[in-house]
Each structure stands twice: as structure tokens, then as C-alpha cells.
Coordinates of N, CA, C and O in Angstrom, one line a residue:
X695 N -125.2 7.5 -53.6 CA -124.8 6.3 -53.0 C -124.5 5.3 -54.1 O -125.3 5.1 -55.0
X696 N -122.9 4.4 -54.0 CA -122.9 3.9 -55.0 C -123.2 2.3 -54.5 O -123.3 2.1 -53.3
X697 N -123.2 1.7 -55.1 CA -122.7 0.0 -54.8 C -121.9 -0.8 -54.7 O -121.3 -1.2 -55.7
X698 N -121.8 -1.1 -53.4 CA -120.2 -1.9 -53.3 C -120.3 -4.0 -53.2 O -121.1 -4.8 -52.6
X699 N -119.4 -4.2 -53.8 CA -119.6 -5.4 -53.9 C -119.5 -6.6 -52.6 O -118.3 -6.6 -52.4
X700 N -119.9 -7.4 -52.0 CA -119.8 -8.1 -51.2 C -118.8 -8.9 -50.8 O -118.1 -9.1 -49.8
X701 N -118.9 -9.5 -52.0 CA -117.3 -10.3 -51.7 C -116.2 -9.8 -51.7 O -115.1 -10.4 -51.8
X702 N -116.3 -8.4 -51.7 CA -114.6 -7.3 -51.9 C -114.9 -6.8 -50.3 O -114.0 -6.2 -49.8
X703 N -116.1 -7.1 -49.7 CA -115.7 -6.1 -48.3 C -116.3 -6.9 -47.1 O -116.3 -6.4 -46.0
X704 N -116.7 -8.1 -47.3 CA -117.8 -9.1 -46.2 C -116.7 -10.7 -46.2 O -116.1 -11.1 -47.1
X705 N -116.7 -10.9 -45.4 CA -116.0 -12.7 -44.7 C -117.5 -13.3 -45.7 O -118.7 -12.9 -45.6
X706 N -116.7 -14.4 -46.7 CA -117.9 -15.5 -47.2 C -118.9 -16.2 -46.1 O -119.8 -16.8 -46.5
X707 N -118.6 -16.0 -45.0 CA -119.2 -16.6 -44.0 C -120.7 -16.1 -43.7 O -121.7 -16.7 -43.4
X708 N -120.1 -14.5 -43.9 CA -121.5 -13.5 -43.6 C -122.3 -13.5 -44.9 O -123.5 -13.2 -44.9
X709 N -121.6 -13.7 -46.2 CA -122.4 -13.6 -47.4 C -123.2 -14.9 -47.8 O -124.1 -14.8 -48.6
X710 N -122.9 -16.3 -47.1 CA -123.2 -17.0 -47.1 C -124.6 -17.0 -46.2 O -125.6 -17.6 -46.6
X711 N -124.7 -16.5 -45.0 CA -125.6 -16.3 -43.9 C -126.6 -15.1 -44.8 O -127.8 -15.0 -44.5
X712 N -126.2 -14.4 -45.4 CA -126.9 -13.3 -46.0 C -128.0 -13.8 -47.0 O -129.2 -13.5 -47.1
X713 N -127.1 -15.1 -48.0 CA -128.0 -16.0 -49.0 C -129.0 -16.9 -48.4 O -129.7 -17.5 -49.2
X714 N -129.2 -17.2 -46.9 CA -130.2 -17.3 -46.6 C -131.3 -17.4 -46.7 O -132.2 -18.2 -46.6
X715 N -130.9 -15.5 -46.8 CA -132.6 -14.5 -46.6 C -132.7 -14.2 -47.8 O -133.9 -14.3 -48.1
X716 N -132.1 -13.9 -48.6 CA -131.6 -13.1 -50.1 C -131.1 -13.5 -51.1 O -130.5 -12.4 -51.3
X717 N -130.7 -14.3 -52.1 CA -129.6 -14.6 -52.5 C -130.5 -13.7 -54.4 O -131.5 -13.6 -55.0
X718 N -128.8 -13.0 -54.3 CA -128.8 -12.9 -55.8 C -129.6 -11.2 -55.8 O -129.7 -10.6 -56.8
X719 N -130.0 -10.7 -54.6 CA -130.8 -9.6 -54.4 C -130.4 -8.6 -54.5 O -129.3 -8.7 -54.1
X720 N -130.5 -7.2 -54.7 CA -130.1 -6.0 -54.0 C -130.9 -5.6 -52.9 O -132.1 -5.5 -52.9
X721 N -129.7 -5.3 -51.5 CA -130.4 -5.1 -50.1 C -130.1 -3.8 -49.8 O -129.2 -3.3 -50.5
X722 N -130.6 -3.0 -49.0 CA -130.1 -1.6 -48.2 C -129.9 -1.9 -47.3 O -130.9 -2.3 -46.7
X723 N -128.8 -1.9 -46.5 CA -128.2 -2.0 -45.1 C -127.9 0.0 -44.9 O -127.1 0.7 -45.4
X724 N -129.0 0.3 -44.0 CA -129.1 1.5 -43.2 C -128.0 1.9 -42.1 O -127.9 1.2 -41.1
X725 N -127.4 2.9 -42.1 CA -126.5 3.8 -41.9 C -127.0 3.4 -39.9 O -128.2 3.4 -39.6
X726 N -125.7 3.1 -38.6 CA -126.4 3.5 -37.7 C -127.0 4.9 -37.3 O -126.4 5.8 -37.9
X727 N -127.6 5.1 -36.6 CA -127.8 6.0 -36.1 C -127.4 7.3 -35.8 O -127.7 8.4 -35.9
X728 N -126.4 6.7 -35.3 CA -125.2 7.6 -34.4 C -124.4 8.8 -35.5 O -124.1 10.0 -35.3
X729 N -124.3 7.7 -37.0 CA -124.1 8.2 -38.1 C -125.0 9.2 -38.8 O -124.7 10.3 -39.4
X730 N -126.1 8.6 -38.6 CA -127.3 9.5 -39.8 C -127.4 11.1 -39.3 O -127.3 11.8 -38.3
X731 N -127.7 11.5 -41.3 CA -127.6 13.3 -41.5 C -129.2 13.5 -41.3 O -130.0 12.7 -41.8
X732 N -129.6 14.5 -40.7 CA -130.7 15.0 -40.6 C -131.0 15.3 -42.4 O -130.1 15.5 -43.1
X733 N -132.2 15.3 -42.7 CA -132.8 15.5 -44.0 C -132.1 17.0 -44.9 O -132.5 18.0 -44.4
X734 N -131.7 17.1 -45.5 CA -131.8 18.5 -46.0 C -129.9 18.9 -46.0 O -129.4 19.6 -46.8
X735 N -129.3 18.1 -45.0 CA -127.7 18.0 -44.6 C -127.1 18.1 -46.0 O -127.2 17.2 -46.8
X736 N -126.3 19.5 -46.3 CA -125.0 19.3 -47.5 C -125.6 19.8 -48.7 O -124.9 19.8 -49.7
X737 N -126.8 20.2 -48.8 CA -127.5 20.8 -50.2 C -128.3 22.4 -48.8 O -128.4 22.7 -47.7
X738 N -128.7 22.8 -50.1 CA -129.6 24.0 -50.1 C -131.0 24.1 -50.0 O -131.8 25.0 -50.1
X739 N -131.3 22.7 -49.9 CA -133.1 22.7 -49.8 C -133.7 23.0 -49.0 O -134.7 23.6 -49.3
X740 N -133.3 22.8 -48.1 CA -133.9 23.6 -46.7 C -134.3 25.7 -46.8 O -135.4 26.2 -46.8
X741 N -133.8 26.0 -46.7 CA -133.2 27.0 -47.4 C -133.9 27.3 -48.7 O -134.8 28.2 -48.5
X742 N -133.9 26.9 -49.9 CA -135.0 27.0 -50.8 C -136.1 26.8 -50.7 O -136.9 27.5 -51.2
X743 N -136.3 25.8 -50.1 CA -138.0 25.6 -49.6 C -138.4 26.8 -48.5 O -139.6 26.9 -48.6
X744 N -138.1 27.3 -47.9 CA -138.2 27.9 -46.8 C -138.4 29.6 -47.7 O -139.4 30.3 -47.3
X745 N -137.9 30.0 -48.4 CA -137.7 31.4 -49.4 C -139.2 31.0 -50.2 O -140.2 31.7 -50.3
X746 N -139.1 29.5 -50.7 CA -140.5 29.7 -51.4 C -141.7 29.5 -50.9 O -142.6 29.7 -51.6
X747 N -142.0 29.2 -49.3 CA -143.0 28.9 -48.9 C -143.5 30.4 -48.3 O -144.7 30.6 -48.1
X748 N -142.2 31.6 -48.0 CA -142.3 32.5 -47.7 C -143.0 33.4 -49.0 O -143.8 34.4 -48.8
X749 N -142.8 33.1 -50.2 CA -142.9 34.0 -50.8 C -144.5 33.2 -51.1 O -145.4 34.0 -51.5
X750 N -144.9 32.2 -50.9 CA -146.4 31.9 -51.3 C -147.4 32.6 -50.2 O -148.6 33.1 -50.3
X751 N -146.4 32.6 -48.9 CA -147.0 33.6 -47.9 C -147.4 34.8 -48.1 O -148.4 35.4 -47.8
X752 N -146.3 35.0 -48.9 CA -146.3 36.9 -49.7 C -147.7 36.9 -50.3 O -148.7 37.6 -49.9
X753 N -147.6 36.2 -51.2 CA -148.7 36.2 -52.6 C -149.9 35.7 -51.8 O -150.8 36.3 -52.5
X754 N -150.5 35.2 -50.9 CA -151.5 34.7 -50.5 C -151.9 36.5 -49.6 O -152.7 37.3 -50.1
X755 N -151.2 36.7 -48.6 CA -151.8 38.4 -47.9 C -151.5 39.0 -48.8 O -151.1 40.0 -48.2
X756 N -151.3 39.3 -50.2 CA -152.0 40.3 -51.2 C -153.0 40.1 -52.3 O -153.3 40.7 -53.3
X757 N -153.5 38.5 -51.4 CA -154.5 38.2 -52.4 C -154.9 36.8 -52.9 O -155.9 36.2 -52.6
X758 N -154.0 36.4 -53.5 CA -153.9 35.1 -53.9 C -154.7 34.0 -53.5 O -154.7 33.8 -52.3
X759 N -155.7 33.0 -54.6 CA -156.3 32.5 -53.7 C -155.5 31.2 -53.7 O -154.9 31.2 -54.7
X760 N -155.3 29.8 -52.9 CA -154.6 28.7 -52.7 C -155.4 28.0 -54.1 O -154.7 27.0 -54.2
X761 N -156.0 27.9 -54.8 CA -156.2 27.3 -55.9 C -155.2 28.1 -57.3 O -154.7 27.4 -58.1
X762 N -155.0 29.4 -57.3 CA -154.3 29.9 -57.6 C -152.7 29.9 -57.3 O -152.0 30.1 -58.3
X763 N -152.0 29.7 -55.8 CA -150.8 29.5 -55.8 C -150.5 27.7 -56.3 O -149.3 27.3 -56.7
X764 N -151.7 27.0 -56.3 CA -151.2 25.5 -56.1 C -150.9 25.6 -57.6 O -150.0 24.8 -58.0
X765 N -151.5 26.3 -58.5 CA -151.2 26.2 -60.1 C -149.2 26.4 -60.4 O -148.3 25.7 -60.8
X766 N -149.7 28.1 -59.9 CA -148.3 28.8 -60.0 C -146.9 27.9 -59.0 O -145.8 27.9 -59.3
X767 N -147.4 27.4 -58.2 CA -145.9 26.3 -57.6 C -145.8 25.6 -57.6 O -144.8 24.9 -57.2
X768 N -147.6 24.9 -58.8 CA -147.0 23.5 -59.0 C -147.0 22.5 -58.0 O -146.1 21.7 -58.0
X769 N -148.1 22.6 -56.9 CA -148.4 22.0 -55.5 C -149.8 22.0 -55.6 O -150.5 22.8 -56.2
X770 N -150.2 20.6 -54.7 CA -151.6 20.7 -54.5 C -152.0 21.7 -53.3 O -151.2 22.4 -52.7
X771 N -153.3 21.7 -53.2 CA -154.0 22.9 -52.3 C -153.8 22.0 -51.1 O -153.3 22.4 -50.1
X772 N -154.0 21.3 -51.2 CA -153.5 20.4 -49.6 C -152.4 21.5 -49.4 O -152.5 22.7 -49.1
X773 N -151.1 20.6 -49.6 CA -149.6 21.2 -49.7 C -150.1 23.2 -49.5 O -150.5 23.6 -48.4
X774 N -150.0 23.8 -50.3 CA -150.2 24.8 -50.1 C -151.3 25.7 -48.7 O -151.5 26.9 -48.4
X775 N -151.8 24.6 -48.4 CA -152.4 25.0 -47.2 C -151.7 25.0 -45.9 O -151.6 26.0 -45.3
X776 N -151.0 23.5 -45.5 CA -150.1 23.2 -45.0 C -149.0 24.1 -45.0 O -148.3 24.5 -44.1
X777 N -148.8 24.5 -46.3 CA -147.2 26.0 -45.6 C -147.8 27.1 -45.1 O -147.1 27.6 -44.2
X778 N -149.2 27.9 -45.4 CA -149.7 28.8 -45.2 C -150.2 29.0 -43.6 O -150.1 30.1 -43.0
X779 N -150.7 27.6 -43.0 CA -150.7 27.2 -42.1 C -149.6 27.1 -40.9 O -149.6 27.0 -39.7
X780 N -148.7 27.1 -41.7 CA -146.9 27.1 -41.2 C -146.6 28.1 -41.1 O -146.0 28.4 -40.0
X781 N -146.8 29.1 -42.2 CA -146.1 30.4 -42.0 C -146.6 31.3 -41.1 O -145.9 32.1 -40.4
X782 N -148.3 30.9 -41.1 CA -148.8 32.2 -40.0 C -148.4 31.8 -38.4 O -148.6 32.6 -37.5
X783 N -148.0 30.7 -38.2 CA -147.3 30.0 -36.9 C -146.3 30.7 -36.7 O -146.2 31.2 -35.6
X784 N -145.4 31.1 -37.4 CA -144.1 31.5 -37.6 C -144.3 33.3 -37.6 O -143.3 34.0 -37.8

């Protein structure tokens, strides 16, 4: 996301109504709705996360104890309980 400037794309009227609330600030004006990508949209993470929570699945029924996967993936045992909890749902 880059930054676009205000006075190149807004009526001084509304920039002026904006300094108000704000002046001199950087704001996030949020996408509507109608617009917005579900999480994960245009990349592979979904998909990655999903191969690695399976394979922690793997390593845990041959053994593995969750203090031992949270090292190796670099997650807490929380987190690591929570996918294990996920996967046997699945």
C-alpha cells in the first residue's frame, strides 16, 4: 500500500474538514466492504500454513511432544496446541 497525497486527489473543502480532526497526521481510510479481500487473498499463505500445521500433525502421532514441536517451528505451545486441536477436527 502506497501513499497518496491529498491535495492531488480530495476537493480542499474535504481536506480542510479532515484538519479538523487531524491536521498534519497520517490516517488509514479502510477499503469498503463490498471491496475487501478475505485474509490470505493473492499470496500462498494459506496454503503454507496449512502443509505446515499438517506436517506438525505428522510429527506429533509419531511422537513428538508440543514442547518439542513449539522449538522446531518456532511457535509457542499455546499456538502449537491450537493447530493440533485443529487438525484432529479435520
Amino acid at each position: 500500500m502506497g501513499y497518496l497525497k491529498a491535495e492531488e486527489i480530495l476537493p480542499i473543502e474535504i481536506i480542510e474538514l479532515i484538519q479538523q480532526y487531524v491536521d498534519g497526521e497520517s490516517i488509514y481510510i479502510p477499503r469498503k466492504s463490498s471491496h475487501r479481500q478475505a485474509w490470505g487473498t493473492g499470496t500462498q499463505i494459506k496454503q503454507e500454513l496449512l502443509r505446515r500445521d499438517r506436517q506438525i500433525y505428522k510429527d506429533y502421532l509419531v511422537g513428538s511432544k508440543t514442547e518439542e514441536l513449539a522449538c522446531k517451528y518456532l511457535l509457542s505451545e499455546k499456538s502449537i496446541q491450537r493447530i493440533l486441536r485443529k487438525m484432529r477436527k479435520q
